[in-house]
Coordinates of C-alpha atoms in Angstrom, one line a residue:
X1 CA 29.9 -26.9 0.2
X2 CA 31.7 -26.8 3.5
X3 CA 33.3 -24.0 5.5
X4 CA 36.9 -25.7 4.6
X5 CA 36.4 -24.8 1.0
X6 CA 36.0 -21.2 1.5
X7 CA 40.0 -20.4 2.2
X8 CA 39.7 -20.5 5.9
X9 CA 42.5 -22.2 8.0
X10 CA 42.5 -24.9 11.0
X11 CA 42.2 -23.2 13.8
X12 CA 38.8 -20.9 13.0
X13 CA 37.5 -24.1 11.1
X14 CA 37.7 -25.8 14.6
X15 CA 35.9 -23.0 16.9
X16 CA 33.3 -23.2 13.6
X17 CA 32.7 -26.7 14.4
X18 CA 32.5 -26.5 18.2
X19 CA 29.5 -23.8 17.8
X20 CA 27.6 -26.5 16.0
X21 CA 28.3 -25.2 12.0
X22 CA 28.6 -27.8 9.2
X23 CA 27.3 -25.9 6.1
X24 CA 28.1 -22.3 5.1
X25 CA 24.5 -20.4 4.3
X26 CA 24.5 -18.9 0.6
X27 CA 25.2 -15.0 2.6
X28 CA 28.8 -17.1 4.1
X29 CA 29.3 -18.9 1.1
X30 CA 29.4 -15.9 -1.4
X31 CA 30.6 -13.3 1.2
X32 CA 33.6 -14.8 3.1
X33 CA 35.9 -15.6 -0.3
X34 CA 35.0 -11.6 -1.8
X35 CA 36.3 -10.3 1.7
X36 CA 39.4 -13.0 1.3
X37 CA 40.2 -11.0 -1.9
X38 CA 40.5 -8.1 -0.5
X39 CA 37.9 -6.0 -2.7
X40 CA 35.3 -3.7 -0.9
X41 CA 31.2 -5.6 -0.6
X42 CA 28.7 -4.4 -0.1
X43 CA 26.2 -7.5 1.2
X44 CA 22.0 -7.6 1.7
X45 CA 21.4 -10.3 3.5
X46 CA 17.9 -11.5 5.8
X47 CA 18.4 -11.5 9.4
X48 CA 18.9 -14.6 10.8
X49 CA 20.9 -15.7 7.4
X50 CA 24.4 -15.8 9.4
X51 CA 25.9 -12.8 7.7
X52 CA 27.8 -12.1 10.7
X53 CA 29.9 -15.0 10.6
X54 CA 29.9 -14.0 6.8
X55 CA 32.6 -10.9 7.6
X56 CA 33.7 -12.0 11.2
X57 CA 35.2 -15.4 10.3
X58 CA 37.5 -13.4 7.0
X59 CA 38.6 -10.3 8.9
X60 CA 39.7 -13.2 11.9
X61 CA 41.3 -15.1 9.0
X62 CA 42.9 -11.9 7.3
X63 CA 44.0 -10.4 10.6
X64 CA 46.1 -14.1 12.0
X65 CA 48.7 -13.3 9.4
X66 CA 49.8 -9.7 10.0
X67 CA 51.9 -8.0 12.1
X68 CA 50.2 -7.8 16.3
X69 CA 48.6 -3.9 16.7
X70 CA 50.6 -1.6 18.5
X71 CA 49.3 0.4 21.9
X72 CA 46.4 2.3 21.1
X73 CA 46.2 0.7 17.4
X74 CA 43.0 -0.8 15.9
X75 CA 43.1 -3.3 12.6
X76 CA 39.6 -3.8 11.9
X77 CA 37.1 -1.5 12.9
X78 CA 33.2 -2.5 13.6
X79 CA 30.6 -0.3 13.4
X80 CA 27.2 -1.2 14.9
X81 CA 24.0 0.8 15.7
X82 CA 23.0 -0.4 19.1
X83 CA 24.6 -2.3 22.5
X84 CA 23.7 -5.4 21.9
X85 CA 24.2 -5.9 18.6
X86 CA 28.0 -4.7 19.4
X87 CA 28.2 -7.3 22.5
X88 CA 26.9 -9.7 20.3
X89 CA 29.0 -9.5 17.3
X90 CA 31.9 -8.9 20.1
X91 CA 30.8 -12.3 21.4
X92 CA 31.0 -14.0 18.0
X93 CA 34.2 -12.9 17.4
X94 CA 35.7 -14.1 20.9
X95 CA 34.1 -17.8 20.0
X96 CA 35.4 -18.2 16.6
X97 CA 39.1 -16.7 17.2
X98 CA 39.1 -19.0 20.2
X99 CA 42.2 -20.6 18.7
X100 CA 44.1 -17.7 17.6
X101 CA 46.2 -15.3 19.5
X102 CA 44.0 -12.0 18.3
X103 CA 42.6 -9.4 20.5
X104 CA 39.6 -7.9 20.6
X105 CA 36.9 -5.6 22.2
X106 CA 33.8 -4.0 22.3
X107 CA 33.2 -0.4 23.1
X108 CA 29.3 1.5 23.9
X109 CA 28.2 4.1 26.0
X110 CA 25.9 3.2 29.1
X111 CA 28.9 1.8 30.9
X112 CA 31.9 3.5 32.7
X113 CA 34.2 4.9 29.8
X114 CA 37.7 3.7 32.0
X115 CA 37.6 0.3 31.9
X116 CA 37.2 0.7 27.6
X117 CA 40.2 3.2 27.8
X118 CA 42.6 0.6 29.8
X119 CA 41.6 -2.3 27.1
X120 CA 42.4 -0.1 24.0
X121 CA 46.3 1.2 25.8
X122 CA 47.6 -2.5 24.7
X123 CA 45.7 -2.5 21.1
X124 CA 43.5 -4.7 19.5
X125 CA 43.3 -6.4 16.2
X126 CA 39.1 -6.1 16.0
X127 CA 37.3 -3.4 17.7
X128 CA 33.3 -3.0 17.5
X129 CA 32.1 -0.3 18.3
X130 CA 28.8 2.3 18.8
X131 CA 29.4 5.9 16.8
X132 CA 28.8 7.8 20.2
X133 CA 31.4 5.9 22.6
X134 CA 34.1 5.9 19.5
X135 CA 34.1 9.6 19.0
X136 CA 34.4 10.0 22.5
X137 CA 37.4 7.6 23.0
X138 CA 38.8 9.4 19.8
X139 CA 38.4 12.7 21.3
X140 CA 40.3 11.8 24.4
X141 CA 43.2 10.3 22.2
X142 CA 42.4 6.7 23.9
X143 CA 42.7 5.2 20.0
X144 CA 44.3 5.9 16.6
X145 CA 43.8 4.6 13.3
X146 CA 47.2 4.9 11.6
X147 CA 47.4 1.6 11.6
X148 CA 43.4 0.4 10.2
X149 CA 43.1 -2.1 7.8
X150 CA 39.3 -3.0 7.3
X151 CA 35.9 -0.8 7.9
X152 CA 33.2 -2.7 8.5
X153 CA 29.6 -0.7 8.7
X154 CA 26.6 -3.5 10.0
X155 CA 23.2 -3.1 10.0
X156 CA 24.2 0.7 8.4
X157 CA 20.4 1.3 7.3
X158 CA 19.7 1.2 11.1
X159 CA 22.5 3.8 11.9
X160 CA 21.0 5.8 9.3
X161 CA 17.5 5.6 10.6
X162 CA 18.9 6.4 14.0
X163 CA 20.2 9.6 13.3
X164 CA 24.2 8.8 13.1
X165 CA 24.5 9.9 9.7
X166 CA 26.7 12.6 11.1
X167 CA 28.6 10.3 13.4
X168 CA 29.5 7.8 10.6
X169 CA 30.8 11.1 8.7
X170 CA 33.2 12.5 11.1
X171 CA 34.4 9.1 11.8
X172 CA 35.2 8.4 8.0
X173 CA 37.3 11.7 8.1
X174 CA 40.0 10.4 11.0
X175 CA 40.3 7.3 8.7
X176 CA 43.1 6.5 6.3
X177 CA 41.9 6.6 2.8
X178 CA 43.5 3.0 2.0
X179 CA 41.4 0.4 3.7
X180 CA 39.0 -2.3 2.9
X181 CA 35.8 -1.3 3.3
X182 CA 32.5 -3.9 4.2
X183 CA 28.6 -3.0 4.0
X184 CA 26.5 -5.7 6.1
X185 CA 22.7 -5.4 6.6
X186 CA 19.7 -6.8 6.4
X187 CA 18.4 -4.3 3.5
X188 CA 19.8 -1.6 1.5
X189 CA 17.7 1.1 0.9
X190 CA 18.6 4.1 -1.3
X191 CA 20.1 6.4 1.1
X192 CA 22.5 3.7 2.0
X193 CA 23.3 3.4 -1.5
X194 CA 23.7 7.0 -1.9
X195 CA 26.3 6.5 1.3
X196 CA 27.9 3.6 -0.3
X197 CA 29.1 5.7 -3.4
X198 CA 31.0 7.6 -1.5
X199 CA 32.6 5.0 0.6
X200 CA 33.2 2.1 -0.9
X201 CA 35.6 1.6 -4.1
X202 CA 34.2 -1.0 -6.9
X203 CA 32.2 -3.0 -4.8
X204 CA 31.8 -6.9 -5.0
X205 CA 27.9 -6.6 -4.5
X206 CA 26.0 -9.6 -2.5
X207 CA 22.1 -9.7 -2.6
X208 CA 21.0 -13.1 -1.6
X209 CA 17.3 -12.7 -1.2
X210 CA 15.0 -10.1 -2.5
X211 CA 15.1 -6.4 -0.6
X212 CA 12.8 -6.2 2.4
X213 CA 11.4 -9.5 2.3
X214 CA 10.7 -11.8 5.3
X215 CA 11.9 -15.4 5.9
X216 CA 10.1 -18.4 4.6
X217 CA 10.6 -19.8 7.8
X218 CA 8.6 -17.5 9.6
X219 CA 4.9 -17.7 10.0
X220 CA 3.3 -14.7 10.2
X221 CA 0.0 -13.7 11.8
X222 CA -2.9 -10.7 12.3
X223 CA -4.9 -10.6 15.2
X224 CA -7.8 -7.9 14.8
X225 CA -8.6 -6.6 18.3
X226 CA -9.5 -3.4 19.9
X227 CA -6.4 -1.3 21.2
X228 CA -7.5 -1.8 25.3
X229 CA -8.1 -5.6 24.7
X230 CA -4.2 -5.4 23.4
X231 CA -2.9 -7.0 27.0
X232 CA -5.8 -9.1 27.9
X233 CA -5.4 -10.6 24.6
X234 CA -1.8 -11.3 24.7
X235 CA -2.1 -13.4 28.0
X236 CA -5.1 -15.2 26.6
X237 CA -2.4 -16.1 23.8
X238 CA 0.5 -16.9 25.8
X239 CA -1.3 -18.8 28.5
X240 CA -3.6 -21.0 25.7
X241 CA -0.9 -21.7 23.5
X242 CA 1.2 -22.5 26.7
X243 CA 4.5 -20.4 25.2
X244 CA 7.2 -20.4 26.9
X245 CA 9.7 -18.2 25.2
X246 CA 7.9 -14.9 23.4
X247 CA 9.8 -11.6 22.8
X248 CA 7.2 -8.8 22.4
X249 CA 8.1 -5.4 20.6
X250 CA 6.6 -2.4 21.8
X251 CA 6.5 1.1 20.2
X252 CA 7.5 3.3 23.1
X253 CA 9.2 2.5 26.5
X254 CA 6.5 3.5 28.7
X255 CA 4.9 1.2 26.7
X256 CA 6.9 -1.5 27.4
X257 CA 7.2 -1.1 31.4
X258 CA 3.4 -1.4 31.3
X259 CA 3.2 -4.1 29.4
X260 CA 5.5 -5.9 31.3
X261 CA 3.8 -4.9 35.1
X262 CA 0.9 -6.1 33.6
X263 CA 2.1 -9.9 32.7
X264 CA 3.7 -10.0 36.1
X265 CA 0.3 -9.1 37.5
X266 CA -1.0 -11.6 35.5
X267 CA 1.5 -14.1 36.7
X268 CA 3.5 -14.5 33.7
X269 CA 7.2 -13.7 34.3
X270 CA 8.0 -10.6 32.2
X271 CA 11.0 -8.1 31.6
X272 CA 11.5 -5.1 29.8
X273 CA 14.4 -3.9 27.5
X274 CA 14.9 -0.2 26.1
X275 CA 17.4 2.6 26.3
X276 CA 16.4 4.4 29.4
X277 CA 17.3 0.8 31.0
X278 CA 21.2 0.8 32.1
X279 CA 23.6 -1.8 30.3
X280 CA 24.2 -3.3 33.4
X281 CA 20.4 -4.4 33.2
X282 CA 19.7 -4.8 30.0
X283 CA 22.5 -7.4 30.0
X284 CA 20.7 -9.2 33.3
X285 CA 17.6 -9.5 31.4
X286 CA 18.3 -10.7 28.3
X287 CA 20.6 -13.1 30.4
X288 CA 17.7 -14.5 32.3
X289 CA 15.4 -14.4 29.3
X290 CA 17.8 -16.4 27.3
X291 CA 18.4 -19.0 30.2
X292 CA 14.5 -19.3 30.7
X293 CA 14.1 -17.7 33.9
X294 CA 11.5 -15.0 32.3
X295 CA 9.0 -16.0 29.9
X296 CA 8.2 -12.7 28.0
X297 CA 10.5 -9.9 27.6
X298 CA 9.5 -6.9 26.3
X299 CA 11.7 -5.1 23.8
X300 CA 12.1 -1.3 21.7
X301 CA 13.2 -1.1 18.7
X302 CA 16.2 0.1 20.0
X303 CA 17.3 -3.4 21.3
X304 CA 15.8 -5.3 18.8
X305 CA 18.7 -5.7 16.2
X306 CA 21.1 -7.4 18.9
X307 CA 18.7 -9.6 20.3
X308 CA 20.6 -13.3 18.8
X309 CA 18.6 -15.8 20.7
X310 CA 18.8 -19.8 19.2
X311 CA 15.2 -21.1 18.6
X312 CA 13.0 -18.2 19.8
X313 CA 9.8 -19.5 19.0
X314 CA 7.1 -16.5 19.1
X315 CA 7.9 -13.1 18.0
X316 CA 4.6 -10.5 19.3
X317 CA 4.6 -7.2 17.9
X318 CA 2.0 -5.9 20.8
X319 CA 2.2 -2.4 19.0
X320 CA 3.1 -2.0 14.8
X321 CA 6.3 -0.1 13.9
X322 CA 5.8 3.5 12.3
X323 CA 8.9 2.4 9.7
X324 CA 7.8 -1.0 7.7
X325 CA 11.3 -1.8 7.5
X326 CA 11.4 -2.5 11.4
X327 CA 8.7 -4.9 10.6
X328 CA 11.6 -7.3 8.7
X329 CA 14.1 -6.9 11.4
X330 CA 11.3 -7.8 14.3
X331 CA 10.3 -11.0 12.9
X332 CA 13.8 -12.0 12.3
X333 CA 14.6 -12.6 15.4
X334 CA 12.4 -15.8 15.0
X335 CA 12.8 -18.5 12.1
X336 CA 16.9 -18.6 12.5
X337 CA 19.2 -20.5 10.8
X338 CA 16.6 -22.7 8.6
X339 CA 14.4 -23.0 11.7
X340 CA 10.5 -22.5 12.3
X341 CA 9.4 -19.7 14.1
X342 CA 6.0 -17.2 14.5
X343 CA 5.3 -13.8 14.5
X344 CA 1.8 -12.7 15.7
X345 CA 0.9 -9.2 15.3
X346 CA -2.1 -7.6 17.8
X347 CA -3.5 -4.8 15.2
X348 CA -6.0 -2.4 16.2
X349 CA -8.0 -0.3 13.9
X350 CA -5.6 2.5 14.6
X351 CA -2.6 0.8 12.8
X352 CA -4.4 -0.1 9.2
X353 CA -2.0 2.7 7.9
X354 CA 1.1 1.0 8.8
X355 CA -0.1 -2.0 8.3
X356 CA -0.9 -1.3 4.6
X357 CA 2.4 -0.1 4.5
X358 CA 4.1 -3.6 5.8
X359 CA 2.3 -5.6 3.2
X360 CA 3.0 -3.1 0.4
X361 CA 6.7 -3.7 1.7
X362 CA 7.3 -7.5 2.1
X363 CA 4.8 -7.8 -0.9
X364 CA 1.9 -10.5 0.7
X365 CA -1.1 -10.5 2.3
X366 CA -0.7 -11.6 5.8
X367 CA -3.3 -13.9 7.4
X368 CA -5.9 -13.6 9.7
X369 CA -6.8 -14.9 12.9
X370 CA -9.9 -14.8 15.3
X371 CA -9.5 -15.4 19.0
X372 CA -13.4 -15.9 20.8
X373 CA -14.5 -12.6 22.8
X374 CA -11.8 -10.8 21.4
X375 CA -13.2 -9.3 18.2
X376 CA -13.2 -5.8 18.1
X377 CA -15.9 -3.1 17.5
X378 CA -15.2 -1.8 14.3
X379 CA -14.0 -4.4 11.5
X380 CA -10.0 -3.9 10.5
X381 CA -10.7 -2.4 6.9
X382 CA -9.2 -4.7 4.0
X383 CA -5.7 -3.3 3.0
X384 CA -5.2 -3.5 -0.5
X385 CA -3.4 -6.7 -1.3
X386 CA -6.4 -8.4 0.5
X387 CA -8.8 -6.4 -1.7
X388 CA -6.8 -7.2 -4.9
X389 CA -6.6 -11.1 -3.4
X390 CA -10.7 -11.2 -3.0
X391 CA -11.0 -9.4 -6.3
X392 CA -9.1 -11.7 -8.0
X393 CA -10.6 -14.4 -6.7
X394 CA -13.9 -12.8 -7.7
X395 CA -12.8 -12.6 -11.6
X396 CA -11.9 -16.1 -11.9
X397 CA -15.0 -17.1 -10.3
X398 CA -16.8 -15.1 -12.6
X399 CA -15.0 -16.2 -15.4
X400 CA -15.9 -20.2 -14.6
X401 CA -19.8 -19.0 -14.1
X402 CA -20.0 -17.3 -17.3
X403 CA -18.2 -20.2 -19.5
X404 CA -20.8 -22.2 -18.1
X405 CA -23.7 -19.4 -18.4
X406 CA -22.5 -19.7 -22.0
X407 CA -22.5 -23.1 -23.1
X408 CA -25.8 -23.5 -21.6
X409 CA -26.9 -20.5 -23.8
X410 CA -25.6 -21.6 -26.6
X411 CA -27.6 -25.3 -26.1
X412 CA -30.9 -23.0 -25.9
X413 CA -30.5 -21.2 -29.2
X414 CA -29.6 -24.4 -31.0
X415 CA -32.6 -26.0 -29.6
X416 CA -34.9 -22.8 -30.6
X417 CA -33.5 -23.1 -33.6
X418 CA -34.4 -27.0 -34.5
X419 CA -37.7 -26.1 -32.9
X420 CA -38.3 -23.5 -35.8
X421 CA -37.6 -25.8 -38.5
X422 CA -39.2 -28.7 -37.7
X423 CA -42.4 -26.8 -37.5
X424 CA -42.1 -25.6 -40.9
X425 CA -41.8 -28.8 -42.3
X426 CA -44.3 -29.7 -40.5
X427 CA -46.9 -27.2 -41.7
X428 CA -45.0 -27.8 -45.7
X429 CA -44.5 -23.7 -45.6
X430 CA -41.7 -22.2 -46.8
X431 CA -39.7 -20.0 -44.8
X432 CA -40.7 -16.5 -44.9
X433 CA -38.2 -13.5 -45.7
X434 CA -38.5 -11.1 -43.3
X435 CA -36.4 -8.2 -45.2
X436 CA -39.2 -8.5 -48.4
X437 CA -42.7 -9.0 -46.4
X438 CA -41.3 -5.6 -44.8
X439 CA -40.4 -3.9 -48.7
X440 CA -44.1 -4.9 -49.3
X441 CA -45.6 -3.4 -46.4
X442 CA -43.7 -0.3 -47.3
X443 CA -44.7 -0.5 -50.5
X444 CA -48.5 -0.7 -49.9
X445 CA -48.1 2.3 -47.1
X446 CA -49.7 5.3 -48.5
X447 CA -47.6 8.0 -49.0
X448 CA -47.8 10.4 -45.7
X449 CA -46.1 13.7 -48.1
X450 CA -49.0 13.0 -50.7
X451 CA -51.7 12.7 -47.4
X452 CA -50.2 16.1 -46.6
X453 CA -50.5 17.7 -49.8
X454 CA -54.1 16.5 -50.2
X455 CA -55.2 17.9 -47.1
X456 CA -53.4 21.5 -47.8
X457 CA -55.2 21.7 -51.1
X458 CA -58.8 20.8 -49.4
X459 CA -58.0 23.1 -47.3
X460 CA -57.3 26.1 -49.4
X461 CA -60.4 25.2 -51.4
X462 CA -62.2 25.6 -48.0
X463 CA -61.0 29.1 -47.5
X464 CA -61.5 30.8 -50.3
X465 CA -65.7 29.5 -50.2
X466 CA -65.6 31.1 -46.9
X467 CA -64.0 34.1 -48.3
X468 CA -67.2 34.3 -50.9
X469 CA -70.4 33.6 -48.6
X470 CA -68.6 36.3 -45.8
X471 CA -69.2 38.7 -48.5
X472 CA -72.3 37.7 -49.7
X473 CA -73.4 37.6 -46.5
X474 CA -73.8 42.0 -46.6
X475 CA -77.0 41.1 -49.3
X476 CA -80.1 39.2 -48.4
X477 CA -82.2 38.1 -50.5
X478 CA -85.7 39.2 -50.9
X479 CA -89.0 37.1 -51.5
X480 CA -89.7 37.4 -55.2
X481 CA -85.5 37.0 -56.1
X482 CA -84.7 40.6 -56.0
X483 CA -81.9 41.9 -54.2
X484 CA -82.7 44.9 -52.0
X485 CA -80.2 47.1 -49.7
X486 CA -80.5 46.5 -46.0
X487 CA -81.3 49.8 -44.0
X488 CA -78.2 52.0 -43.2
X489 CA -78.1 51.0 -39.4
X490 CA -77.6 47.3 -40.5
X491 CA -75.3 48.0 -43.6
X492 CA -72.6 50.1 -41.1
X493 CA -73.0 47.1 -38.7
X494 CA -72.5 45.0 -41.5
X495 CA -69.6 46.6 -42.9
X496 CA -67.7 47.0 -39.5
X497 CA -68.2 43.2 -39.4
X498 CA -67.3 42.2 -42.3
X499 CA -64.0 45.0 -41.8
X500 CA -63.1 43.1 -38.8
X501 CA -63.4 39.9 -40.7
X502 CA -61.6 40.8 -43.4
X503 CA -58.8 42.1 -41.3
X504 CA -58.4 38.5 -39.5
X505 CA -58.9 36.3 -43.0
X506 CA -56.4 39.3 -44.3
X507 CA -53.9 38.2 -42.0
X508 CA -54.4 34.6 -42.2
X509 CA -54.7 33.5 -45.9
X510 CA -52.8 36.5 -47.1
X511 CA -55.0 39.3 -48.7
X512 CA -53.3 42.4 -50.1
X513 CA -52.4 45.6 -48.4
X514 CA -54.8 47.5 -49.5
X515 CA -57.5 45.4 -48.5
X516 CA -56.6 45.6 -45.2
X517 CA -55.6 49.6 -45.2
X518 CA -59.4 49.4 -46.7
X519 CA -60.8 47.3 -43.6
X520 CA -59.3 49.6 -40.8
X521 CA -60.1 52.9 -42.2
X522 CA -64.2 51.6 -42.1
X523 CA -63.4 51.9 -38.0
X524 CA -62.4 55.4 -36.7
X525 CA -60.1 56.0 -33.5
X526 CA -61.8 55.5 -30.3
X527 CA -63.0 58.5 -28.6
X528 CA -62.4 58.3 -24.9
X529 CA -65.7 59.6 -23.3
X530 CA -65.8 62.9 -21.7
X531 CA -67.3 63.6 -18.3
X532 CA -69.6 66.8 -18.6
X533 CA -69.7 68.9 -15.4
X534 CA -72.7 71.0 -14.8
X535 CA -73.1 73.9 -12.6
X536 CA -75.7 74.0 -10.0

């Protein structure tokens, strides 16, 4: 497919051409005939994919045929989050309606507002646009929108993550209801869909990659290394590798000024680009960054969505974004238009958190690395795609071990088994049944209730020829065979014995009542003894 089959005529076919564009991507070729038809899209495309071009080249091709703008009159609107993403798409749109007699401009804050007001007097066909400078212009009447044809919201996640919500809002108010409305960006998560109902009518809906999910293109990188070895090991990597193009992310902009003192100090020619910088020289830098003159620039993520350099190479992220999704929009920077690219990442043990969070995003494991003396004191912890990666890993190698723990098992028993039967022929004995030797055992076991019964019956036997000889033991025999009485003293003695006897053999085989009523009376109460007292 060609750009020439997608509807678009002569002239922007030719300024296509002369940027160096044969082939439409999939993002162009599905998005630039949906906007031809006029119907609202909404479009998720990588970045990198050329879906700029995918709603610049139709809204040039949409607005050569109508009527020219009158003063202070806008056709297509533009909405971007940041600067440079509005002078970039600004700069697109002035190379491919080279050959057509539209107007455009770009409008941000950071700059004198005056200049901005005396472009819009003579109206333009495309205006892009920051929320913040827009409102402003709108409030001083410097631009109407009687006369708008086409919305266009890029990168809108961004501007929702930013906070201009509430801009986008009030702008939507002073709009006429009857427009075209377009929904670029690089994902789509659910509060922009929730914003999308709203907005946009029926929607021709574009997805030509997965949500949140990096370029093939790009190959991505972990560095484990304590967070004060971050800058030491950044030089080690830019002078060994011998790059000569990086763009490092920081977190904050403090941040970033250090980082970049440090470099020069280091005498690697750095730059830094964030939002307390003015226009003036953010424009300068990323000028002399894109020419070559510096060799690192150091970047918020502020600036990072309208950074659109050909054939960056490296892509650092010194310091890991708090929001994943910055993540996807870092490391497109690199990896362009079908080209290679790499993104190295410096993570300290600090950032495991968000890196779990990146991985759990773009859905992979990202590798690696080791640089010598830069390991740091504490391990990075395994996240949990790398856990469930070694784990799995684990399983199959378990799996293979155990097929072969089996077979070879398996090969024993049989073995064992031949062993067994062999020896019985051997010896001509039949096999014995171990379930009948065991009945026969059992069977020539004596019985251990009979044992029991036995032994309870010698044992009553026993008691009761105690029971006699204690009471034949109050008689004694004489000499000649004649039984005579003992004396008194022994027969009481006797008696109280033979009471207390009773008493216990009462109790224990279970004599009668009386018997035992009979045994106690033969004792009388004890008689506690008295102390006499005698008088002197």
């Amino acid at each position: 497919m060609s750009f020439s089959s997608l509807g678009l005529s002569a002239p922007i076919l030719k300024a296509v051409a002369e940027q160096g564009y044969e082939n439409p991507s999939p993002i162009q070729a599905q998005a630039i005939p949906a906007v031809l038809t006029g119907r609202d899209v909404m479009a998720a495309a990588q970045t990198g994919t050329g879906k700029t071009a995918g709603f610049t080249l139709p809204l040039l091709e949409h607005l050569s045929k109508g009527k020219r703008p009158a003063a202070l009159q806008v056709r297509a609107l533009i909405i971007t989050p940041t600067r440079e993403l509005a002078a970039q798409i600004d700069n697109n749109v002035t190379a491919y309606g080279k050959y057509l007699k539209s107007r455009n401009t770009v409008v941000f804050g950071g700059v004198s507002i005056n200049p901005q007001i005396a472009a819009l007097k003579r109206g333009v066909d495309i205006l892009v646009a920051t929320p913040g400078r827009l409102l402003d212009l709108h409030a001083q009447q410097a631009v109407t929108f009687d006369a708008l044809e086409i919305l266009v919201l890029d990168e809108a996640d961004r501007m929702l993550d930013m906070g201009f919500i509430h801009d986008i809002r009030r702008i939507l108010k002073v709009l006429p209801a009857k427009r075209q409305n377009l929904m670029f960006s690089a994902t789509f998560s659910d509060e922009i869909r929730a914003l999308a109902k709203g907005l946009i009518n029926n929607p021709v809906e574009i997805s030509v990659t997965p949500r949140n999910t990096t370029a093939q293109t790009v190959e991505q990188w972990i560095y484990p290394v304590d967070k004060n070895q971050k800058p030491a090991l950044l030089n080690e990597l830019i002078k060994s590798n011998d790059w000569r193009q990086v763009l490092v992310f920081s977190r904050t902009k403090h941040g970033a000024n250090r980082l970049a003192k440090y470099l020069d100090s280091k005498e690697i020619s750095a730059v830094a680009i964030h939002g307390n910088k003015s226009q003036n020289a953010r424009t300068a830098a990323l000028a002399n960054f894109k020419s070559g003159a510096v060799r690192v620039m150091v970047a918020t993520d502020i600036a990072a969505r309208g950074l659109d350099i050909d054939q960056l190479p490296q892509v650092v992220n010194f310091d890991l974004p708090n929001v994943p999704e910055d993540y996807v929009h870092r490391i497109g920077r690199t990896g362009r238009a079908g080209a290679f690219g790499q993104a190295v990442s410096l993570v300290c043990g600090e950032e495991v958190k968000q890196l779990r969070d990146i991985e759990k995003l773009i859905g992979r494991h990202i590798e690696r690395g080791k640089i010598a003396g830069f390991a740091p004191a504490q391990p990075l912890p395994q996240t949990q795609l790398s856990q469930s990666q070694s784990q799995s890993q684990q399983k199959s190698d378990k799996s293979v071990t155990n097929a072969g723990n089996g077979n070879h098992n398996r090969r024993r028993q049989n073995r064992k088994a031949d062993e067994r039967v062999l020896s019985q022929l051997q010896n001509d004995k039949p096999p014995v049944k171990q379930p009948k030797a065991k009945a026969e055992q059992d069977k020539a076991r004596p019985n251990r209730n009979q044992q029991h019964k036995a032994g309870k019956s010698q044992g009553d036997s026993r008691s009761k020829s105690q029971r006699a000889s204690h009471q034949q033991s109050r008689l004694e025999k004489t000499g000649n065979g004649k039984v005579t009485a003992k004396p008194q003293h022994q027969i009481a003695q006797g008696q109280k014995t033979a009471a207390s006897k009773g008493k216990y053999q009462g109790n224990r085989l279970g004599d009668s009542q009386a018997q035992r009523s009979a045994a106690s009376s033969n004792n009388p109460p004890h008689q506690p003894r008295r102390r006499q007292h005698t008088q002197a």
